[in-house]
Coordinates of C-alpha atoms in Angstrom, one line a residue:
M599 CA 6.5 2.6 -27.0
A600 CA 9.8 3.6 -25.3
F601 CA 13.0 1.0 -25.8
R602 CA 12.7 0.0 -22.0
E603 CA 9.1 -0.6 -22.2
I604 CA 9.5 -3.0 -25.2
L605 CA 12.5 -4.7 -23.4
L606 CA 10.2 -5.6 -20.3
L607 CA 6.9 -6.2 -22.1
R608 CA 8.5 -8.4 -25.2
L609 CA 11.3 -9.8 -23.5
I610 CA 11.7 -9.8 -19.9
L611 CA 8.2 -10.3 -18.7
P612 CA 7.4 -13.2 -21.0
V613 CA 10.4 -15.2 -19.6
A614 CA 9.4 -14.4 -16.0
D615 CA 5.7 -14.9 -16.8
R616 CA 7.2 -18.9 -17.5
V617 CA 9.1 -19.1 -14.6
M618 CA 6.9 -17.7 -12.0
G619 CA 3.6 -18.6 -13.8
T620 CA 2.3 -14.9 -13.4
R621 CA 0.5 -14.5 -16.9
L622 CA 1.1 -10.7 -16.8
C623 CA 2.0 -10.3 -20.4
H624 CA -1.6 -12.5 -21.0
W625 CA -3.7 -9.9 -18.8
Y626 CA -1.8 -6.9 -20.1
R627 CA -3.2 -7.9 -23.6
A628 CA -6.2 -9.1 -22.4
I629 CA -7.3 -6.0 -20.2
G630 CA -6.9 -3.9 -23.6
R631 CA -8.8 -6.3 -25.7
M632 CA -11.8 -6.3 -23.1
Q633 CA -11.9 -2.6 -23.0
R634 CA -13.5 -2.8 -26.4
W635 CA -16.3 -5.4 -25.5
T636 CA -19.6 -4.6 -24.6
P637 CA -21.2 -4.8 -21.2
E638 CA -23.0 -7.4 -22.0
Q639 CA -19.8 -9.6 -23.1
V640 CA -17.9 -8.7 -20.0
T641 CA -21.2 -9.9 -17.9
Q642 CA -20.8 -13.0 -20.1
W643 CA -17.0 -13.6 -19.4
Q644 CA -17.5 -13.1 -15.9
E645 CA -20.3 -15.1 -15.2
Q646 CA -18.2 -18.1 -17.0
Q647 CA -15.2 -17.3 -14.6
L648 CA -17.4 -17.5 -11.6
Q649 CA -18.9 -20.6 -12.3
A650 CA -15.9 -22.6 -12.6
F651 CA -14.5 -20.8 -9.6
V652 CA -17.3 -21.6 -7.6
A653 CA -17.3 -25.0 -8.8
H654 CA -13.4 -25.3 -8.0
A655 CA -14.2 -24.1 -4.4
Y656 CA -17.0 -26.4 -4.0
N657 CA -14.9 -29.8 -5.4
H658 CA -11.6 -28.7 -3.4
T659 CA -12.0 -27.1 0.0
V660 CA -13.6 -28.7 3.2
Y661 CA -15.0 -25.3 4.0
Y662 CA -17.2 -24.6 0.8
R663 CA -18.2 -27.9 0.3
R664 CA -19.5 -27.8 3.9
L665 CA -21.2 -24.6 3.7
F666 CA -22.7 -25.3 0.2
D667 CA -24.1 -28.9 1.7
R668 CA -25.2 -27.0 4.9
L669 CA -27.5 -24.5 2.9
G670 CA -28.7 -26.9 0.2
L671 CA -27.0 -25.8 -2.8
T672 CA -24.9 -26.7 -5.5
P673 CA -22.0 -25.0 -7.4
N674 CA -24.9 -25.0 -10.3
D675 CA -27.1 -22.8 -7.9
I676 CA -24.4 -19.9 -8.5
R677 CA -24.6 -19.1 -12.1
C678 CA -24.2 -14.8 -11.8
A679 CA -23.5 -11.8 -9.7
E680 CA -27.0 -12.0 -8.2
D681 CA -26.7 -15.6 -7.2
L682 CA -24.0 -14.8 -5.1
K683 CA -26.5 -13.2 -2.4
K684 CA -27.4 -17.2 -1.9
L685 CA -24.0 -17.4 0.3
P686 CA -23.2 -15.7 3.5
V687 CA -20.2 -13.4 3.6
I688 CA -16.6 -14.4 4.7
T689 CA -14.8 -12.1 7.0
K690 CA -11.2 -12.1 8.4
E691 CA -12.1 -13.6 11.3
I692 CA -13.6 -16.7 9.8
V693 CA -10.6 -17.0 7.4
N694 CA -8.2 -17.0 10.6
A695 CA -10.7 -19.7 12.4
H696 CA -11.0 -22.0 9.2
Y697 CA -7.6 -21.4 7.1
D698 CA -6.6 -25.3 6.8
E699 CA -10.3 -25.6 5.2
L700 CA -9.9 -23.2 2.9
V701 CA -6.8 -24.0 1.2
P702 CA -8.2 -26.2 -1.8
D703 CA -6.6 -29.8 -1.7
N704 CA -4.8 -29.1 -5.2
F705 CA -3.2 -25.6 -4.2
S706 CA 0.2 -26.8 -4.9
R707 CA -0.9 -26.6 -8.7
F708 CA -1.2 -23.1 -8.8
P709 CA 1.9 -21.1 -8.3
H710 CA 1.6 -18.4 -5.2
R711 CA 2.7 -16.8 -2.3
K712 CA 1.8 -16.7 1.4
I713 CA 1.1 -13.2 2.8
R714 CA 0.2 -11.5 6.0
T715 CA -1.9 -8.4 6.1
G716 CA -1.6 -5.7 8.4
G717 CA -3.4 -5.0 11.6
T718 CA -5.9 -2.1 10.4
T719 CA -9.1 -4.2 10.2
G720 CA -8.6 -5.2 13.8
E721 CA -6.8 -8.3 13.3
P722 CA -4.4 -9.7 10.6
M723 CA -4.9 -12.7 8.0
T724 CA -2.7 -15.0 6.4
Y725 CA -3.8 -16.2 3.2
L726 CA -2.6 -17.5 -0.3
C727 CA -2.4 -15.0 -3.1
S728 CA -1.7 -17.1 -6.4
E729 CA 0.9 -15.6 -8.9
E730 CA -2.1 -15.2 -11.5
V731 CA -3.7 -12.5 -9.3
W732 CA 0.0 -10.7 -9.0
G733 CA -0.1 -10.9 -12.5
Y734 CA -3.4 -9.4 -13.3
V735 CA -2.9 -6.6 -10.8
T736 CA 0.3 -5.7 -12.3
A737 CA -1.0 -5.8 -15.8
A738 CA -3.9 -3.5 -14.8
K739 CA -1.6 -1.0 -13.0
I740 CA 0.7 -0.6 -16.1
F741 CA -2.4 -0.4 -18.4
Y742 CA -4.0 2.3 -16.3
W743 CA -0.9 4.3 -15.6
R744 CA -0.2 4.6 -19.2
K745 CA -3.1 6.7 -19.5
T746 CA -1.1 9.8 -17.8
G747 CA 1.8 9.2 -20.4
Y748 CA 4.0 7.0 -18.4
R749 CA 5.6 4.1 -20.0
Y750 CA 6.6 0.9 -18.1
G751 CA 10.0 1.1 -17.3
D752 CA 10.2 4.9 -16.8
A753 CA 11.8 6.0 -13.6
F754 CA 9.3 6.3 -10.8
V755 CA 9.8 7.3 -7.1
A756 CA 7.9 5.2 -4.7
L757 CA 7.2 7.1 -1.4
G758 CA 5.8 4.3 1.1
S759 CA 7.1 2.3 3.9
S760 CA 10.7 0.6 3.7
S761 CA 11.8 -1.3 7.1
I762 CA 15.0 -2.6 8.3
L763 CA 12.7 -5.8 9.3
S764 CA 12.0 -6.3 5.6
Q765 CA 13.5 -9.1 4.1
R766 CA 16.4 -8.8 1.3
P767 CA 14.8 -9.6 -1.9
S768 CA 16.1 -12.4 -4.3
F769 CA 18.3 -11.2 -7.1
A770 CA 15.7 -12.3 -9.4
R771 CA 13.5 -9.6 -7.6
R772 CA 16.3 -6.7 -7.7
V773 CA 16.8 -7.4 -11.4
Y774 CA 13.3 -6.6 -11.8
D775 CA 13.0 -3.6 -10.0
R776 CA 16.2 -2.2 -11.4
L777 CA 14.4 -2.6 -14.9
R778 CA 11.3 -1.1 -14.2
N779 CA 12.8 1.9 -12.4
E780 CA 11.4 2.2 -9.2
H781 CA 13.2 4.3 -6.7
P782 CA 11.5 3.5 -3.2
L783 CA 11.8 6.1 -0.5
N784 CA 10.6 6.0 3.2
S785 CA 7.6 8.0 4.1
V786 CA 7.2 6.5 7.6
D787 CA 8.7 9.3 9.2
I788 CA 9.1 12.2 6.6
N789 CA 10.1 15.3 8.1
P790 CA 11.7 18.8 6.6
E791 CA 15.2 17.2 6.0
K792 CA 13.8 14.2 4.2
C793 CA 11.6 16.3 1.9
R794 CA 14.7 18.5 0.9
Q795 CA 16.7 15.6 0.1
Y796 CA 14.1 13.7 -1.7
A797 CA 13.4 16.9 -3.6
E798 CA 16.9 17.1 -4.6
Y799 CA 16.9 13.6 -5.5
L800 CA 14.0 13.9 -7.9
Q801 CA 15.5 16.9 -9.4
R802 CA 18.8 14.7 -9.5
N803 CA 17.5 11.8 -11.2
R804 CA 14.9 13.8 -13.3
I805 CA 12.2 11.7 -12.3
R806 CA 8.6 12.3 -13.6
Y807 CA 6.1 10.3 -11.7
L808 CA 5.5 9.9 -8.2
Y809 CA 3.8 7.3 -6.4
G810 CA 3.3 6.7 -3.0
Y811 CA 0.6 6.8 0.2
A812 CA -1.4 9.9 -0.4
A813 CA -0.8 11.6 3.4
A814 CA 2.9 11.5 2.8
L815 CA 2.8 12.8 -1.0
Y816 CA 0.8 15.8 0.4
V817 CA 3.2 16.4 3.2
F818 CA 6.0 16.1 0.8
T819 CA 4.0 18.2 -1.4
R820 CA 3.4 20.7 1.0
Y821 CA 7.2 21.2 1.8
V822 CA 7.8 21.7 -2.4
A823 CA 5.2 24.3 -2.2
D824 CA 6.2 26.2 1.0
N825 CA 10.0 26.4 -0.1
H826 CA 9.2 27.2 -3.8
I827 CA 11.1 24.4 -5.0
D828 CA 10.4 23.6 -8.9
L829 CA 9.4 20.1 -9.6
T830 CA 7.0 21.0 -12.7
Q831 CA 9.2 18.0 -14.3
I832 CA 6.7 15.7 -12.5
K833 CA 4.3 14.5 -14.9
A834 CA 1.8 12.3 -13.2
V835 CA 1.4 11.5 -9.4
F836 CA -0.6 8.2 -8.3
T837 CA -1.7 8.4 -4.9
T838 CA -2.6 4.8 -3.2
S839 CA -3.7 3.1 0.3
E840 CA -5.4 6.2 1.6
N841 CA -8.4 8.3 0.9
L842 CA -7.3 11.3 -1.0
P843 CA -9.1 14.7 0.1
D844 CA -9.5 17.4 -2.3
N845 CA -7.0 19.5 -0.4
Y846 CA -4.5 17.0 -1.0
R847 CA -5.1 16.5 -4.5
T848 CA -5.5 20.5 -5.3
L849 CA -2.1 21.0 -3.9
M850 CA -1.0 18.5 -6.0
E851 CA -2.2 19.5 -9.2
Q852 CA -1.4 23.2 -8.5
T853 CA 2.2 22.4 -7.4
Y854 CA 3.1 19.8 -10.2
Q855 CA 0.9 21.3 -12.7
C856 CA 0.0 17.5 -13.5
R857 CA -2.6 15.1 -13.3
V858 CA -3.3 13.0 -9.9
M859 CA -4.8 9.5 -10.6
D860 CA -6.0 7.9 -7.3
C861 CA -5.4 4.2 -6.9
Y862 CA -7.9 1.9 -5.0
G863 CA -7.0 -1.5 -4.5
A864 CA -6.8 -4.3 -1.7
R865 CA -4.5 -6.9 -2.3
D866 CA -6.2 -9.6 -0.1
A867 CA -9.5 -8.7 -1.9
G868 CA -7.9 -9.1 -5.4
I869 CA -9.4 -5.5 -6.3
T870 CA -8.2 -2.8 -8.5
A871 CA -9.9 0.2 -9.5
Y872 CA -7.7 3.4 -11.1
E873 CA -9.3 6.7 -11.2
T874 CA -9.7 7.0 -15.1
Q875 CA -11.6 10.5 -14.6
R876 CA -13.2 12.1 -11.3
G877 CA -15.8 9.9 -9.7
C878 CA -14.8 6.8 -11.7
Y879 CA -12.6 4.2 -10.7
P880 CA -13.4 1.2 -13.1
V881 CA -13.3 -2.0 -11.2
G882 CA -10.8 -4.7 -12.5
Y883 CA -12.5 -7.6 -14.6
N884 CA -11.0 -10.2 -12.5
A885 CA -13.5 -9.5 -9.6
I886 CA -17.0 -9.0 -8.8
A887 CA -17.8 -6.1 -6.4
E888 CA -21.1 -6.0 -4.1
I889 CA -22.5 -3.6 -1.6
V890 CA -24.1 -4.8 1.8
D891 CA -25.1 -3.2 5.0
P892 CA -25.9 0.0 2.9
I893 CA -25.4 3.6 4.7
G894 CA -26.8 5.4 1.4
E895 CA -28.2 5.1 -2.0
H896 CA -25.4 2.5 -3.8
T897 CA -23.2 2.8 -0.7
G898 CA -22.0 0.4 1.9
T899 CA -19.6 -2.4 2.9
L900 CA -17.8 -3.3 0.0
L901 CA -17.9 -7.4 -0.8
T902 CA -15.5 -8.8 -3.6
T903 CA -15.0 -12.2 -5.3
N904 CA -11.8 -12.6 -6.9
F905 CA -12.4 -15.5 -9.2
L906 CA -8.7 -15.8 -10.4
N907 CA -7.3 -16.8 -6.7
Y908 CA -7.9 -20.7 -7.2
C909 CA -5.4 -21.4 -4.2
F910 CA -7.3 -19.7 -1.8
P911 CA -10.7 -19.0 -3.0
L912 CA -12.7 -16.4 -1.1
I913 CA -16.7 -15.8 -1.8
R914 CA -18.6 -12.8 -1.2
Y915 CA -14.9 -11.6 1.2
Q916 CA -15.8 -8.6 3.3
F917 CA -12.5 -6.8 4.1
G918 CA -13.9 -3.3 6.0
D919 CA -14.2 -0.8 3.3
I920 CA -16.8 1.2 2.5
V921 CA -17.6 2.8 -1.2
E922 CA -20.3 4.0 -3.3
L923 CA -20.9 2.5 -6.6
A924 CA -22.1 3.8 -9.6
E925 CA -24.9 2.8 -11.6
P926 CA -23.8 1.1 -14.8
D927 CA -22.5 3.4 -17.4
G928 CA -21.4 1.9 -20.6
S929 CA -20.4 5.1 -21.9
R930 CA -17.4 5.4 -19.2
Y931 CA -16.6 1.5 -18.5
N932 CA -18.1 -1.7 -19.6
G933 CA -18.1 -3.1 -16.2
Q934 CA -18.6 -2.1 -12.8
I935 CA -17.6 1.5 -11.5
I936 CA -16.5 2.2 -8.1
Q937 CA -17.8 6.0 -7.9
R938 CA -16.3 7.1 -4.4
V939 CA -14.2 5.6 -1.8
M940 CA -14.7 6.3 1.8
G941 CA -13.1 3.7 4.0
R942 CA -9.5 4.4 4.1
T943 CA -7.5 6.5 6.4
S944 CA -5.4 9.4 5.2
S945 CA -3.6 10.7 8.2
V946 CA -0.6 12.2 9.9
I947 CA 1.2 12.6 13.0
Q948 CA 3.3 16.1 13.4
L949 CA 5.2 16.1 16.1
A950 CA 7.3 19.3 18.0
N951 CA 10.7 17.9 16.7
G952 CA 9.8 18.2 13.2
H953 CA 9.2 14.3 12.8
T954 CA 5.8 13.4 10.6
L955 CA 4.4 9.7 10.8
S956 CA 2.1 8.5 8.4
A957 CA -0.5 6.2 9.1
T958 CA -0.3 3.7 6.3
G959 CA 3.7 3.8 6.7
I960 CA 3.3 2.7 10.7
A961 CA 0.8 -0.2 9.7
M962 CA 3.3 -1.6 7.1
V963 CA 6.2 -1.5 9.9
M964 CA 3.6 -3.2 12.6
R965 CA 2.6 -5.9 10.0
H966 CA 6.3 -7.4 11.0
F967 CA 5.4 -8.5 14.7
D968 CA 3.0 -10.8 16.2
I969 CA 0.2 -8.8 17.1
V970 CA -3.5 -9.1 16.6
A971 CA -4.3 -5.0 16.5
F972 CA -2.8 -1.7 17.2
D973 CA -3.1 1.8 17.6
I974 CA -0.8 5.0 18.0
R975 CA -1.5 8.3 19.0
K976 CA 0.5 11.5 19.5
S977 CA -0.1 11.8 23.4
A978 CA 2.1 15.2 24.2
P979 CA 4.1 17.1 21.8
L980 CA 7.0 14.9 22.0
E981 CA 5.2 11.5 23.2
V982 CA 3.7 8.6 21.2
T983 CA 1.7 6.1 22.6
L984 CA 1.4 2.6 21.1
R985 CA -1.2 0.1 22.2
L986 CA -1.0 -3.3 21.1
Q987 CA -2.7 -6.6 21.3
P988 CA -0.1 -9.2 21.6
T989 CA -0.1 -12.6 20.1
A990 CA 1.3 -15.6 22.3
Q991 CA 4.2 -15.4 20.3
Y992 CA 5.1 -11.8 20.9
S993 CA 8.0 -11.4 22.8
E994 CA 10.5 -9.1 24.8
T995 CA 12.8 -9.3 22.2
Q996 CA 10.2 -8.0 19.5
E997 CA 9.1 -5.2 21.8
T998 CA 12.9 -4.2 22.0
T999 CA 13.0 -4.5 18.0
L1000 CA 9.9 -2.8 17.9
R1001 CA 10.9 0.1 20.0
E1002 CA 14.1 0.6 18.5
E1003 CA 12.3 0.7 14.7
L1004 CA 9.9 3.3 16.3
R1005 CA 12.8 5.5 17.4
R1006 CA 14.2 5.8 14.0
Y1007 CA 11.1 7.6 12.9
V1008 CA 10.0 9.5 15.9
G1009 CA 13.5 10.8 17.0
D1010 CA 16.0 10.1 20.0
D1011 CA 14.0 13.1 21.7
C1012 CA 10.5 11.7 21.7
S1013 CA 9.2 9.3 24.6
I1014 CA 7.5 6.2 23.3
R1015 CA 5.0 4.3 25.5
I1016 CA 3.8 0.7 25.0
V1017 CA 1.1 -0.4 26.3
H1018 CA -0.7 -3.9 26.0
V1019 CA -4.5 -4.3 25.9
D1020 CA -6.5 -7.4 26.1
R1021 CA -8.8 -6.5 22.7
F1022 CA -10.0 -3.4 20.7
E1023 CA -13.5 -3.1 19.8
P1024 CA -14.0 -2.4 16.1
L1025 CA -15.9 0.1 14.3
P1026 CA -19.4 -1.1 12.9
N1027 CA -17.6 -1.6 9.4
G1028 CA -15.1 -4.1 11.0
K1029 CA -12.3 -1.9 11.1
H1030 CA -10.7 0.1 14.3
Q1031 CA -9.1 3.6 14.1
Y1032 CA -5.4 2.6 14.4
F1033 CA -4.2 6.3 13.9
Y1034 CA -4.9 9.0 15.8
T1035 CA -3.7 12.7 15.4

């Protein structure tokens, strides 16, 4: 272990776990230990967790008690993954309509944070995420990133979304971010000048790891390759939030001469899956994945049951992604495997003035406003049109702020049209296309 990693994992994080109730260190050790289990042992452990989770949902939420009673079921009827089919799916629309009934009467026992999703699935959703889930997800990230040679605390650039609307993090959070050595760079508008600055930043600070939205990383890497900039100091690239097309991957591998690891996850679903080899995304032990509405063999809409989120239990949660699950293969992984992810968007809008907008970056900006859904498109070489469905809380002040925020990314010479609509028609998988190139 590197010194910074030892400091974080053996001193700083154990203290943080006790203060915040995250149990990151527990899950980091547990994930490593569980890798050595047999598939049967993993299944047995997950069934025990599932049974306790279902009993908690029934005993402490109005929603699930009423649902079970209406179906003539008891918690004892849900003993394994196959039994989950006895229950209907739960969607964002259902969560929004029954939020109070889904909050357990003992939710205050579980350290948690309140989170609002973006509008990419047609409607934002507010939910509670336990610090236990955060601990597991972060532990999984550390565990799988280490397979590339990364060590916790190594410097990495996070090419994502940073907004003037984001709240200033707490002092403790700033200290933590400093220790784990993340260098955030904005990718909402990634133009040639920013690419030049970012390349110089990477060289100057000798940063060896890149993490970010697939489309933004592709635009940056295209600039690096076209301008013959030597960044072979990069030891690994981690893509997230969007599909990773083969041409994106190939360009990154050739430009940096390193491994590219695609990182799949959905925070509201509590699922993580890091690509350990091509066509192999091991699903985190904390969740059970199912496929419904099949469109091919083992392929369809993904459902998850994350049995660590006791402060807001969601059983068979449908969030719109389409994946292909692999046949069980104990030689590759002792749990479930996602073979292919097909439900995420990887797009950019390129404007005539050189500004480039990434789909996920814009989505992260839009989550700060009181809207139900939105889409954005390039309606002319120097014009973008944003359609949005406002909530009752949306105001002229918010629209002024939104226009100013967009102006930062599209440039002063680009026209911005904002159009209000009554509703959006979703795609068959529950999502709607929100980004048109």
